[in-house]
Short mmCIF file of C-alpha atoms in Angstrom, two decimals:
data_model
loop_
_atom_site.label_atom_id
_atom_site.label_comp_id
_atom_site.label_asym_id
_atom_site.label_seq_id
_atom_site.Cartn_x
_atom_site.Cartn_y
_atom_site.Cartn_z
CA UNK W 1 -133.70 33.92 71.05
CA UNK W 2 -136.68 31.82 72.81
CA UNK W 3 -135.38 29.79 75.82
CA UNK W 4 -136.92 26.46 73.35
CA UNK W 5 -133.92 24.06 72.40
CA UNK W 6 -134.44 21.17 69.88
CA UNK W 7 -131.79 18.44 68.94
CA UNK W 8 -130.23 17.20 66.61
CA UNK W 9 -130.05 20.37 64.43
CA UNK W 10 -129.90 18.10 61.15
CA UNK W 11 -130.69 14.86 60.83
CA UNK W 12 -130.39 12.42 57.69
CA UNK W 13 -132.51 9.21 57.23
CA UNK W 14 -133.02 6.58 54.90
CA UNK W 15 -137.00 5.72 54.11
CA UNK W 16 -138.24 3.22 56.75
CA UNK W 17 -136.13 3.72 59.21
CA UNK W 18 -137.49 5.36 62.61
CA UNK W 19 -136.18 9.02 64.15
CA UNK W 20 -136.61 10.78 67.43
CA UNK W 21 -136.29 14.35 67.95
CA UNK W 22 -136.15 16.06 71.21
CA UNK W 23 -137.67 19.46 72.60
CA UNK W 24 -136.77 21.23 75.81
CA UNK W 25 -139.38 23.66 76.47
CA UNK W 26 -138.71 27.64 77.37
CA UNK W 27 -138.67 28.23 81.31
CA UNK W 28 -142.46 28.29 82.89
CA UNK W 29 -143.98 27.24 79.95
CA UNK W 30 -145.96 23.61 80.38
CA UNK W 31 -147.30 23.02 76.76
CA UNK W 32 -145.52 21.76 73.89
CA UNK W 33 -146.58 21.79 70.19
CA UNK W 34 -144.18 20.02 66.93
CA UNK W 35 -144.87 21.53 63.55
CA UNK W 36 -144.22 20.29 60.59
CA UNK W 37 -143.04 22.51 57.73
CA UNK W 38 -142.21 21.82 53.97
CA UNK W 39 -139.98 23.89 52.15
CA UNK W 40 -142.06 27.33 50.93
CA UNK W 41 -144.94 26.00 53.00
CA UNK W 42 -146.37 27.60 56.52
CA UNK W 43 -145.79 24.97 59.17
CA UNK W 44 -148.82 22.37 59.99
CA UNK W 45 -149.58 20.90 63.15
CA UNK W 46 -148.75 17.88 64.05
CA UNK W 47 -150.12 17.37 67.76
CA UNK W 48 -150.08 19.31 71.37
CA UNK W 49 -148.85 17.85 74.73
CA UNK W 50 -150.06 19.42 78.18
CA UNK W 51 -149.01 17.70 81.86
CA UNK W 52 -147.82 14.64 79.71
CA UNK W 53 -151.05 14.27 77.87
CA UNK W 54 -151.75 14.58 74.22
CA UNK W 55 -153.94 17.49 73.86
CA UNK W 56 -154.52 17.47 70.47
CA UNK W 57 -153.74 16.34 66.83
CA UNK W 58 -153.50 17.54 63.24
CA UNK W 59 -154.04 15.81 60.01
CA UNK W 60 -150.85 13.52 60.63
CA UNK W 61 -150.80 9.46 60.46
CA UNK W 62 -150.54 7.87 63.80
CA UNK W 63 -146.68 6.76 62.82
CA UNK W 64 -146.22 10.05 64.30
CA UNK W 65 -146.25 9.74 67.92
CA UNK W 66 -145.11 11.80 71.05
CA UNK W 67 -144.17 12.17 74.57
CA UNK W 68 -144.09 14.59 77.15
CA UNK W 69 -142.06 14.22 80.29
CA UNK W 70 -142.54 15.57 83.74
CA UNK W 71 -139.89 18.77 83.21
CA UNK W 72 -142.44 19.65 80.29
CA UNK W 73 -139.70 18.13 77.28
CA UNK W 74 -141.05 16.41 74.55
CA UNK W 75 -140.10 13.78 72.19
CA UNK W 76 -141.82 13.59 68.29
CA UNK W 77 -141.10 9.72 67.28
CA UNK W 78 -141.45 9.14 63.35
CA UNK W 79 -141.66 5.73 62.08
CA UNK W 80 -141.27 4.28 58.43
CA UNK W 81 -140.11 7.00 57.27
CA UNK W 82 -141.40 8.09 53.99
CA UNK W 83 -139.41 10.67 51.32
CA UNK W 84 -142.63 13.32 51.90
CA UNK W 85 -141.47 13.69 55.20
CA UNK W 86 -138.26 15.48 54.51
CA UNK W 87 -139.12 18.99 56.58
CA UNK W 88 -138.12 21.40 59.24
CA UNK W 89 -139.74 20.05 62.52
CA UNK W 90 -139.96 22.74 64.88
CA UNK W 91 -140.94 22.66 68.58
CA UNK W 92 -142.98 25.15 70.08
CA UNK W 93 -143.48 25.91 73.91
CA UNK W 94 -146.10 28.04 75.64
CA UNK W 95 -148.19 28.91 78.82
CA UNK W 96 -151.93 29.01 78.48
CA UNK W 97 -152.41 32.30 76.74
CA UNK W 98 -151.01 30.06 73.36
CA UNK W 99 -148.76 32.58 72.62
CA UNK W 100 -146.05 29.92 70.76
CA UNK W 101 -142.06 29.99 71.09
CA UNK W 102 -140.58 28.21 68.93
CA UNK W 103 -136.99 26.29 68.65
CA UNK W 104 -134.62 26.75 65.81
CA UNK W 105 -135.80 22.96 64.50
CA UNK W 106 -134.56 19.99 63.08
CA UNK W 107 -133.84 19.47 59.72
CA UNK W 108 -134.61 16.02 58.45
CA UNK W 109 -133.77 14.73 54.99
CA UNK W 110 -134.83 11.66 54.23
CA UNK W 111 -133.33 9.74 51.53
CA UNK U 1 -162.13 23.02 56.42
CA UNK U 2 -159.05 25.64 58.48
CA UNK U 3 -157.65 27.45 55.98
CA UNK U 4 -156.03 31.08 56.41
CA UNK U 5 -154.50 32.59 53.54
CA UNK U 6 -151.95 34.91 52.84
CA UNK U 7 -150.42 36.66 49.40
CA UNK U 8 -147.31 34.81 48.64
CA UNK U 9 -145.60 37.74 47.23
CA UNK U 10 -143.33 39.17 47.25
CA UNK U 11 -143.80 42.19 48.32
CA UNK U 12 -141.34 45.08 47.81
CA UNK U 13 -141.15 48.60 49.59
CA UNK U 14 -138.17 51.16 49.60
CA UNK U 15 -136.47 51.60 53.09
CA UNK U 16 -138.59 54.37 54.86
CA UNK U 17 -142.05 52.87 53.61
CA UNK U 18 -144.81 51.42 55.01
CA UNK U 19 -145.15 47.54 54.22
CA UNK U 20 -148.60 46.02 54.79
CA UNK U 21 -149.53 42.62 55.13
CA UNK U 22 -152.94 40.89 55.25
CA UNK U 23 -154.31 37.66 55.87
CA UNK U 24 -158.13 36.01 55.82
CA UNK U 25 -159.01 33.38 57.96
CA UNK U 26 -161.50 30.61 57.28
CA UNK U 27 -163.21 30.35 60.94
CA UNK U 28 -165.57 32.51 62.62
CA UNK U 29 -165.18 31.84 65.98
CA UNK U 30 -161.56 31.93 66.25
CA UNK U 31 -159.87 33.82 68.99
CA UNK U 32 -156.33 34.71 69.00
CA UNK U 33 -154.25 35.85 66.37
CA UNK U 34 -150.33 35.79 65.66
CA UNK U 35 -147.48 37.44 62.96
CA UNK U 36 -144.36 35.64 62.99
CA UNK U 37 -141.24 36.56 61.03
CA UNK U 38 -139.25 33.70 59.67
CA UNK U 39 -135.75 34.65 58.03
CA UNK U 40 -134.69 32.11 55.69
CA UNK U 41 -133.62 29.02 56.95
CA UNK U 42 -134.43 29.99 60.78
CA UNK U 43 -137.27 28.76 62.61
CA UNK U 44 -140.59 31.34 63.19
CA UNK U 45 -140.51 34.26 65.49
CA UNK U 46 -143.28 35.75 67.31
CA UNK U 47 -143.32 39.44 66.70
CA UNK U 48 -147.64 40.03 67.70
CA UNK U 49 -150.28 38.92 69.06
CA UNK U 50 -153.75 40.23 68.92
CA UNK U 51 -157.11 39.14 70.73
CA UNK U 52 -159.32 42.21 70.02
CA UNK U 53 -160.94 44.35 67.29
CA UNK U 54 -158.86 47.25 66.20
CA UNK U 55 -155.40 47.92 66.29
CA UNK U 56 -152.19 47.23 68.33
CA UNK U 57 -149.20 49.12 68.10
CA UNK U 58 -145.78 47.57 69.18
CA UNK U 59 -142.40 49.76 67.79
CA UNK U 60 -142.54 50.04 64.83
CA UNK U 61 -145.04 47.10 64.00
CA UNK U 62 -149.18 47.72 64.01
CA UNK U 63 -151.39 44.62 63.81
CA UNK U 64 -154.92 45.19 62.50
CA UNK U 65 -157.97 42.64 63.47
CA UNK U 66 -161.06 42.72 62.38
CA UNK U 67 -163.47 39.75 63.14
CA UNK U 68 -166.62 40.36 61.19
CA UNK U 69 -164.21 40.43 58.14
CA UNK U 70 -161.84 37.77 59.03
CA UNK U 71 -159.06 40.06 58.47
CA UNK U 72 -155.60 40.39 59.79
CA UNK U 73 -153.08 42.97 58.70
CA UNK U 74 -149.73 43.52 60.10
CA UNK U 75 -148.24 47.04 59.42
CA UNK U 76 -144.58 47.54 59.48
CA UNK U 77 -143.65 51.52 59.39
CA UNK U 78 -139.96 53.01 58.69
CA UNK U 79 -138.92 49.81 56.96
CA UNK U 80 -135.11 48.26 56.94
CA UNK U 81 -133.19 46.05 54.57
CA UNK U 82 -133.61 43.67 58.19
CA UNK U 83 -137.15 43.39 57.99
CA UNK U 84 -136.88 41.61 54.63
CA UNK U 85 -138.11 38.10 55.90
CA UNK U 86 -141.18 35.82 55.23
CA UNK U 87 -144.27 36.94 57.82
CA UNK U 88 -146.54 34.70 59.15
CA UNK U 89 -150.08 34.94 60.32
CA UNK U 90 -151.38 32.39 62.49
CA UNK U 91 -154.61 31.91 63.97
CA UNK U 92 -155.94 29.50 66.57
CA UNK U 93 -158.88 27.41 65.09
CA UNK U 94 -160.60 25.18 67.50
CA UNK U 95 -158.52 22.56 68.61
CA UNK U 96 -155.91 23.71 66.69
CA UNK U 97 -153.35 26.10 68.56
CA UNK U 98 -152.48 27.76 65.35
CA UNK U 99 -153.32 27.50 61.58
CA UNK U 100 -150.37 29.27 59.39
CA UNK U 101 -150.43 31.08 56.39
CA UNK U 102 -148.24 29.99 53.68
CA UNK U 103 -146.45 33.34 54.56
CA UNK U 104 -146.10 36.62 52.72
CA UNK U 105 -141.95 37.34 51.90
CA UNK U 106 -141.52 40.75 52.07
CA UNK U 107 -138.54 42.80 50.66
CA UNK U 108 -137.23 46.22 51.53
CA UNK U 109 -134.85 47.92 49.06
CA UNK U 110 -132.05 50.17 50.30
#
């Protein structure tokens, strides 16, 4: 097992409401990246945080937002939730050689 | 466009066999390159990395790279029942820290 813990494990919403899942990153690693990933699908990426900052984005709307905090945990925010985004969101931590850790995700349904 | 593909599968081998996975990638200039193995319903795990033409050789797992191609393969020798999982290759693509696969699901028969 990685030292990369995300909560809840499951999650159920109904469409429109808002969610917050949490990431604590593994042990001396300062960069955190949430995936998205669909059932049979490879995950996609939703967006990269480094020393608080966003350090990149996928192809996601900007009701997906972030946060890193100074112990290098993050936060992926989802608002108005929509059916499509019933998927495993999984939290990845790593140093700067980008080899990725990742948590044992949240499952969110959204009904 | 950052695509990297991957057959779908599956793929069976009998225990004792060699399995062997490839992947193409869509972008030239891309760097680093990663096999996960995701068991179902359990998140990815890294099982290689590789950064260089040619091969590297971890246990029982090879990974192949070869950039003027845009190939990937992942060999997996003396196969198990355990190793039957989806495999992942992921590659970084500008910006992006890493581009998946749709995955390959592999299945070894006792």
């Amino acid at each position: 097992e990685t030292g990369v813990t995300q909560s809840p494990t499951h999650l159920i919403k109904t469409r429109g409401q808002q969610v917050t899942l949490r990431c604590s990153s593994q042990s001396g690693h300062n960069t955190v990246s949430w995936y998205q990933q669909a059932l049979g699908q490879g995950p996609q990426f939703i967006f990269q945080y480094y020393r608080e900052e966003e350090n990149g984005r996928g192809n996601f709307p900007p009701r997906f937002s972030g946060l890193q905090f100074p112990n290098y945990s993050s936060e992926l925010n989802v608002n108005a939730l929509e059916l499509d985004d019933s998927a495993l969101y999984l939290c990845a931590s790593s140093t700067w050689d980008n080899e990725q850790y990742f948590g044992p995700g949240t499952r969110l349904t959204v009904t | 466009q950052k695509e990297v593909e991957q057959n779908s599968g599956p793929l069976s081998v009998p225990e004792g066999a060699i399995a062997s996975l490839n992947c193409t990638y869509s972008d030239r200039g891309s760097q680093s390159f990663f096999w996960y193995r995701q068991y179902s319903g359990k998140s990815p795990e890294l099982i290689m990395s590789i950064y260089s033409n040619g091969d590297k050789e971890d246990g029982r797992f090879t990974a192949q790279l070869n950039k003027a191609s845009q190939y990937v393969s992942l060999l997996i020798r003396d196969s198990q029942p355990s190793d039957s999982a989806t495999y992942l290759c992921a590659v970084t693509m500008g910006n992006t820290p890493l581009v998946f696969g749709k995955g390959t699901r592999l299945s070894v028969i006792a």
